[in-house]
Short mmCIF file of C-alpha atoms in Angstrom, two decimals:
data_model
loop_
_atom_site.label_atom_id
_atom_site.label_comp_id
_atom_site.label_asym_id
_atom_site.label_seq_id
_atom_site.Cartn_x
_atom_site.Cartn_y
_atom_site.Cartn_z
CA UNK X 1 95.28 81.10 115.17
CA UNK X 2 97.67 83.82 114.05
CA UNK X 3 100.33 85.43 116.24
CA UNK X 4 98.33 88.65 116.62
CA UNK X 5 95.35 86.79 118.05
CA UNK X 6 97.62 84.83 120.41
CA UNK X 7 99.10 88.08 121.74
CA UNK X 8 95.60 89.50 122.27
CA UNK X 9 94.32 86.38 124.02
CA UNK X 10 97.31 86.29 126.35
CA UNK X 11 97.08 89.98 127.25
CA UNK X 12 93.32 89.87 127.81
CA UNK X 13 93.61 86.81 130.05
CA UNK X 14 96.40 88.48 132.07
CA UNK X 15 94.26 91.60 132.42
CA UNK X 16 91.27 89.55 133.62
CA UNK X 17 93.39 87.79 136.23
CA UNK X 18 94.88 91.05 137.48
CA UNK X 19 91.66 93.09 137.66
CA UNK X 20 88.82 90.53 137.90
CA UNK X 21 86.89 92.66 135.41
CA UNK X 22 84.78 91.31 132.61
CA UNK X 23 86.88 91.75 129.47
CA UNK X 24 86.36 90.72 125.87
CA UNK X 25 87.89 91.30 122.44
CA UNK X 26 86.12 92.31 119.27
CA UNK X 27 88.19 92.08 116.09
CA UNK X 28 87.83 94.76 113.42
CA UNK X 29 86.34 93.45 110.22
CA UNK X 30 88.79 93.49 107.33
CA UNK X 31 86.46 95.66 105.23
CA UNK X 32 86.71 98.50 107.75
CA UNK X 33 90.07 100.21 107.34
CA UNK X 34 90.12 102.10 110.64
CA UNK X 35 93.81 101.75 111.46
CA UNK X 36 92.86 99.66 114.50
CA UNK X 37 93.00 95.89 114.92
CA UNK X 38 90.01 95.58 117.21
CA UNK X 39 88.31 96.74 120.39
CA UNK X 40 88.97 95.89 124.02
CA UNK X 41 85.66 95.89 125.89
CA UNK X 42 85.80 96.23 129.70
CA UNK X 43 82.73 95.76 131.88
CA UNK X 44 83.33 97.46 135.24
CA UNK X 45 79.90 96.56 136.61
CA UNK X 46 78.68 100.14 136.44
CA UNK X 47 79.70 100.93 132.87
CA UNK X 48 81.06 99.32 129.70
CA UNK X 49 84.23 100.83 128.23
CA UNK X 50 85.21 100.29 124.61
CA UNK X 51 88.83 100.99 123.59
CA UNK X 52 90.09 101.00 120.00
CA UNK X 53 93.29 98.92 119.94
CA UNK X 54 96.43 98.62 117.86
CA UNK X 55 98.19 95.27 118.36
CA UNK X 56 101.98 94.98 118.11
CA UNK X 57 104.44 92.22 118.91
CA UNK X 58 106.90 94.68 120.46
CA UNK X 59 105.95 98.29 121.15
CA UNK X 60 108.16 100.92 119.50
CA UNK X 61 108.35 104.59 120.38
CA UNK X 62 107.33 105.80 116.91
CA UNK X 63 103.98 104.00 117.27
CA UNK X 64 102.93 106.66 119.77
CA UNK X 65 102.70 109.17 116.95
CA UNK X 66 100.41 106.93 114.91
CA UNK X 67 98.23 106.15 117.92
CA UNK X 68 97.91 109.87 118.70
CA UNK X 69 96.93 110.59 115.10
CA UNK X 70 94.29 107.86 115.06
CA UNK X 71 93.06 109.06 118.46
CA UNK X 72 91.84 112.30 116.89
CA UNK X 73 88.94 110.37 115.32
CA UNK X 74 88.69 107.73 118.06
CA UNK X 75 89.26 109.27 121.51
CA UNK X 76 89.59 106.09 123.58
CA UNK X 77 92.60 104.19 122.21
CA UNK X 78 95.01 101.60 123.58
CA UNK X 79 98.37 100.14 122.51
CA UNK X 80 98.44 96.39 123.12
CA UNK X 81 101.81 94.68 122.72
CA UNK X 82 103.38 91.47 123.92
CA UNK X 83 106.46 93.43 125.07
CA UNK X 84 106.60 97.08 126.21
CA UNK X 85 109.84 98.31 127.78
CA UNK X 86 109.72 100.02 131.18
CA UNK X 87 111.03 103.22 129.60
CA UNK X 88 108.28 103.26 126.99
CA UNK X 89 105.65 102.49 129.64
CA UNK X 90 106.85 105.54 131.55
CA UNK X 91 106.52 107.67 128.41
CA UNK X 92 103.03 106.31 127.73
CA UNK X 93 101.88 107.14 131.26
CA UNK X 94 103.39 110.63 131.09
CA UNK X 95 101.57 111.31 127.82
CA UNK X 96 98.34 109.68 129.11
CA UNK X 97 98.26 107.00 126.43
CA UNK X 98 96.67 103.71 127.42
CA UNK X 99 98.59 100.45 127.12
CA UNK X 100 98.30 96.74 127.91
CA UNK X 101 101.17 94.25 127.67
CA UNK X 102 101.21 90.48 127.26
CA UNK X 103 101.38 89.84 131.00
CA UNK X 104 98.36 92.03 131.80
CA UNK X 105 100.29 95.09 133.01
CA UNK X 106 98.41 98.21 131.99
CA UNK X 107 97.70 101.90 132.25
CA UNK X 108 94.11 102.69 131.31
CA UNK X 109 92.69 106.11 132.11
CA UNK X 110 89.33 106.61 130.47
CA UNK X 111 85.74 107.56 131.35
CA UNK X 112 86.71 108.59 134.89
CA UNK X 113 88.37 105.24 135.55
CA UNK X 114 92.09 104.75 136.22
CA UNK X 115 93.56 101.25 136.10
CA UNK X 116 97.25 100.61 136.71
CA UNK X 117 98.68 97.09 136.87
CA UNK X 118 102.44 96.63 137.33
CA UNK X 119 104.88 93.85 138.16
CA UNK X 120 103.27 90.93 136.35
CA UNK X 121 105.65 88.67 134.44
CA UNK X 122 105.08 87.17 131.03
CA UNK X 123 104.71 83.47 131.73
CA UNK X 124 104.14 82.18 128.24
CA UNK X 125 105.39 83.43 124.91
CA UNK X 126 103.09 82.88 121.95
CA UNK X 127 104.34 80.40 119.43
CA UNK X 128 105.66 82.20 116.37
CA UNK X 129 105.67 80.72 112.91
CA UNK X 130 109.24 80.11 111.84
CA UNK X 131 110.63 83.09 109.99
CA UNK X 132 113.97 83.32 108.18
CA UNK X 133 115.19 86.19 110.35
CA UNK X 134 118.14 84.71 112.13
CA UNK X 135 121.50 86.47 111.96
CA UNK X 136 121.92 86.01 108.23
CA UNK X 137 118.31 86.75 107.36
CA UNK X 138 118.48 90.00 109.32
CA UNK X 139 121.46 91.08 107.20
CA UNK X 140 119.37 90.54 104.06
CA UNK X 141 116.36 92.34 105.47
CA UNK X 142 118.48 95.30 106.58
CA UNK X 143 119.86 95.78 103.07
CA UNK X 144 116.36 95.58 101.59
CA UNK X 145 115.09 98.19 104.06
CA UNK X 146 117.88 100.72 103.53
CA UNK X 147 118.17 100.07 99.78
CA UNK X 148 114.62 99.27 98.66
CA UNK X 149 115.62 98.70 95.03
CA UNK X 150 117.74 95.73 96.17
CA UNK X 151 114.53 93.67 95.99
CA UNK X 152 115.10 93.69 92.21
CA UNK X 153 118.57 92.15 92.41
CA UNK X 154 119.06 88.55 91.39
CA UNK X 155 119.23 86.16 94.34
CA UNK X 156 122.94 85.61 93.68
CA UNK X 157 123.69 89.35 93.59
CA UNK X 158 121.62 89.93 96.73
CA UNK X 159 123.52 87.17 98.52
CA UNK X 160 126.84 88.64 97.45
CA UNK X 161 125.87 92.16 98.54
CA UNK X 162 124.66 91.03 101.97
CA UNK X 163 127.39 88.48 102.63
CA UNK X 164 125.06 85.50 103.09
CA UNK X 165 124.54 82.24 101.26
CA UNK X 166 122.35 82.03 98.17
CA UNK X 167 120.04 79.72 100.12
CA UNK X 168 119.53 82.28 102.90
CA UNK X 169 118.84 85.06 100.41
CA UNK X 170 116.32 82.86 98.60
CA UNK X 171 114.63 81.81 101.84
CA UNK X 172 114.26 85.43 102.95
CA UNK X 173 112.79 86.58 99.64
CA UNK X 174 110.41 83.59 99.56
CA UNK X 175 109.16 84.46 103.04
CA UNK X 176 108.63 88.11 102.11
CA UNK X 177 106.66 87.12 99.00
CA UNK X 178 104.49 84.55 100.79
CA UNK X 179 103.80 87.01 103.61
CA UNK X 180 102.65 89.76 101.25
CA UNK X 181 105.62 92.08 101.65
CA UNK X 182 106.50 92.13 97.93
CA UNK X 183 104.32 93.66 95.23
CA UNK X 184 104.81 93.89 91.46
CA UNK X 185 105.32 97.33 89.89
CA UNK X 186 105.33 95.94 86.37
CA UNK X 187 106.44 92.77 84.58
CA UNK X 188 110.08 93.28 85.57
CA UNK X 189 110.19 95.31 88.76
CA UNK X 190 109.03 94.71 92.33
CA UNK X 191 108.82 96.77 95.51
CA UNK X 192 108.57 96.13 99.25
CA UNK X 193 105.22 96.83 100.90
CA UNK X 194 104.20 97.30 104.52
CA UNK X 195 107.70 98.58 105.22
CA UNK X 196 106.76 99.93 108.65
CA UNK X 197 105.90 96.45 109.89
CA UNK X 198 109.09 95.01 108.41
CA UNK X 199 111.12 97.67 110.22
CA UNK X 200 109.44 96.71 113.47
CA UNK X 201 110.34 93.06 112.91
CA UNK X 202 113.94 93.93 112.16
CA UNK X 203 114.37 96.31 115.12
CA UNK X 204 112.76 93.88 117.57
CA UNK X 205 115.20 91.13 116.60
CA UNK X 206 118.43 93.00 115.84
CA UNK X 207 119.63 93.72 119.39
CA UNK X 208 119.20 90.14 120.64
CA UNK X 209 119.83 88.11 117.49
CA UNK X 210 122.36 89.82 115.22
CA UNK X 211 124.16 92.47 117.25
CA UNK X 212 125.84 90.12 119.79
CA UNK X 213 127.72 88.49 116.92
CA UNK X 214 128.98 91.87 115.70
CA UNK X 215 130.40 93.25 118.95
CA UNK X 216 134.18 93.69 119.04
CA UNK X 217 134.15 94.88 122.63
CA UNK X 218 133.75 97.81 125.01
CA UNK X 219 136.47 100.39 125.53
CA UNK X 220 137.27 103.61 127.32
CA UNK X 221 138.72 106.77 125.85
CA UNK X 222 142.09 108.29 126.73
CA UNK X 223 141.96 110.20 130.02
CA UNK X 224 141.90 113.54 128.23
CA UNK X 225 138.59 112.74 126.49
CA UNK X 226 135.00 112.05 127.56
CA UNK X 227 132.10 110.81 125.40
CA UNK X 228 130.95 114.42 125.02
CA UNK X 229 134.23 115.07 123.14
CA UNK X 230 133.35 112.58 120.42
CA UNK X 231 133.82 115.13 117.62
CA UNK X 232 137.54 115.20 118.40
CA UNK X 233 137.82 111.65 117.03
CA UNK X 234 138.31 111.64 113.26
CA UNK X 235 136.98 108.40 111.83
CA UNK X 236 138.70 106.60 108.98
CA UNK X 237 136.68 105.49 105.94
CA UNK X 238 134.74 102.33 106.82
CA UNK X 239 133.97 103.46 110.38
CA UNK X 240 130.65 105.05 111.37
CA UNK X 241 129.00 106.61 114.39
CA UNK X 242 125.77 105.19 115.78
CA UNK X 243 123.93 105.62 119.07
CA UNK X 244 124.27 108.90 120.92
CA UNK X 245 126.98 110.61 118.82
CA UNK X 246 125.12 109.89 115.57
CA UNK X 247 121.93 111.20 117.15
CA UNK X 248 123.80 114.33 118.26
CA UNK X 249 125.14 114.77 114.72
CA UNK X 250 121.64 114.57 113.22
CA UNK X 251 119.65 116.48 115.85
CA UNK X 252 122.22 118.66 117.64
CA UNK X 253 120.50 118.29 120.99
CA UNK X 254 121.92 115.18 122.67
CA UNK X 255 125.05 115.26 124.82
CA UNK X 256 126.48 111.74 124.53
CA UNK X 257 127.18 109.69 127.62
CA UNK X 258 128.08 106.61 125.56
CA UNK X 259 129.62 106.10 122.12
CA UNK X 260 128.69 103.47 119.54
CA UNK X 261 130.85 102.67 116.51
CA UNK X 262 130.60 100.30 113.55
CA UNK X 263 133.85 99.61 111.72
CA UNK X 264 135.53 97.39 109.16
CA UNK X 265 138.80 97.59 111.13
CA UNK X 266 139.97 94.69 113.25
CA UNK X 267 140.47 95.05 116.99
CA UNK X 268 144.22 95.69 116.72
CA UNK X 269 143.81 98.42 114.12
CA UNK X 270 141.02 99.95 116.15
CA UNK X 271 143.10 100.26 119.31
CA UNK X 272 146.02 101.74 117.41
CA UNK X 273 143.99 104.24 115.38
CA UNK X 274 141.75 105.66 118.10
CA UNK X 275 143.88 105.02 121.20
CA UNK X 276 141.03 103.11 122.82
CA UNK X 277 141.66 101.09 125.97
CA UNK X 278 139.87 97.74 126.52
CA UNK X 279 137.37 98.01 129.35
CA UNK X 280 134.28 95.74 129.67
CA UNK X 281 132.46 98.59 131.43
CA UNK X 282 133.75 101.35 129.16
CA UNK X 283 131.39 103.83 127.46
CA UNK X 284 132.60 103.01 123.93
CA UNK X 285 130.92 100.08 122.16
CA UNK X 286 132.47 98.92 118.90
CA UNK X 287 130.79 96.61 116.37
CA UNK X 288 131.57 95.18 112.97
CA UNK X 289 130.06 96.78 109.89
CA UNK X 290 127.56 94.32 108.38
CA UNK X 291 126.27 96.23 105.35
CA UNK X 292 127.76 97.62 102.16
CA UNK X 293 128.28 101.36 102.15
CA UNK X 294 125.66 103.23 100.12
CA UNK X 295 127.39 106.58 99.81
CA UNK X 296 130.26 108.49 101.35
CA UNK X 297 131.28 112.10 101.80
CA UNK X 298 129.29 113.14 104.87
CA UNK X 299 131.15 115.42 107.26
CA UNK X 300 130.14 113.09 110.09
CA UNK X 301 129.89 109.45 108.95
CA UNK X 302 126.82 107.90 110.57
CA UNK X 303 125.06 104.56 110.19
CA UNK X 304 121.75 104.34 108.30
CA UNK X 305 118.83 105.78 110.33
CA UNK X 306 117.20 102.36 110.83
CA UNK X 307 120.29 101.05 112.64
CA UNK X 308 120.64 104.27 114.60
CA UNK X 309 117.00 103.99 115.68
CA UNK X 310 117.53 100.42 116.91
CA UNK X 311 120.69 101.31 118.81
CA UNK X 312 119.04 104.29 120.52
CA UNK X 313 116.11 102.16 121.66
CA UNK X 314 118.49 99.49 122.98
CA UNK X 315 120.08 102.03 125.35
CA UNK X 316 116.64 102.15 127.02
CA UNK X 317 117.00 105.63 128.52
CA UNK X 318 114.31 108.34 128.33
CA UNK X 319 116.77 110.71 126.61
CA UNK X 320 117.61 108.31 123.82
CA UNK X 321 114.07 106.96 123.49
CA UNK X 322 112.76 110.46 122.85
CA UNK X 323 115.56 111.10 120.34
CA UNK X 324 114.82 107.78 118.61
CA UNK X 325 111.26 108.95 118.13
CA UNK X 326 112.54 112.12 116.47
CA UNK X 327 114.92 110.17 114.22
CA UNK X 328 112.04 107.98 113.08
CA UNK X 329 109.86 111.01 112.31
CA UNK X 330 112.57 112.99 110.50
CA UNK X 331 114.46 110.28 108.63
CA UNK X 332 112.27 107.18 108.30
CA UNK X 333 108.60 108.12 108.07
CA UNK X 334 108.70 108.89 104.35
CA UNK X 335 111.75 106.80 103.46
#
């Protein structure tokens, strides 16, 4: 049984327990490329409801756009994911998009029926096949996602560029090949495929797996400055904005309440350069740079959009979630 089917089985069972409604799952045949993974069938006793479903391990805000697009040809749709954040659930309800999580919590408004289940806890996490996406593997995957041609580097060069061992680089590439994420262009060149799914895997793991090892600390600004004054800080080469200031730089419509930085400076140099004051509850989060710079020269140095997207989602605030969705649309959809 694959992970997708385990997520479905768990969610359907949780839904049955919460609602006592007859519920079944019908998988989409592989020959039918509908964009959906299957159908959730609910028997209310008076009617049978059939919802076209997309299955995800962790729901991401950009998936709402895809679900809306598919919903134009299939009106009754549902996002089923093992994990859906409270902020995203709120957005889904506000936009009247149906969802079901792994614990059986749901919002389903269709055919004159409204079902809302809240407060159930996920009691069992599906067993996941071991994947080489620990801290080091995530570094490799990040480089491949922001520099797609890196898939054509030798294993040794890829390891050197990402700062991991040759063994880790090899293990990551082997996994990508075996899982169907690498396709041949010709006899010498390859490319990544299904990049959207790979991005989802990276984003869902980055905040909990890799980022804690990168954090240099939290700080507060000098008394004369607030996070909204972030443009008054001139960053040295090797330091980049992420989070709210980077989003403000790219969209021009977000007033930062927190600041996120990635830097190659050590803690001592950081405090001296930017006059930051250590404060575990401060609004400034500083992390180590973990990728090699692609290009320089931007007026406002910002991290790659994929990292910005992950950091905005991690803030878990409706303002930043909505902006993350825009970043994905504008900077990642066709990347």
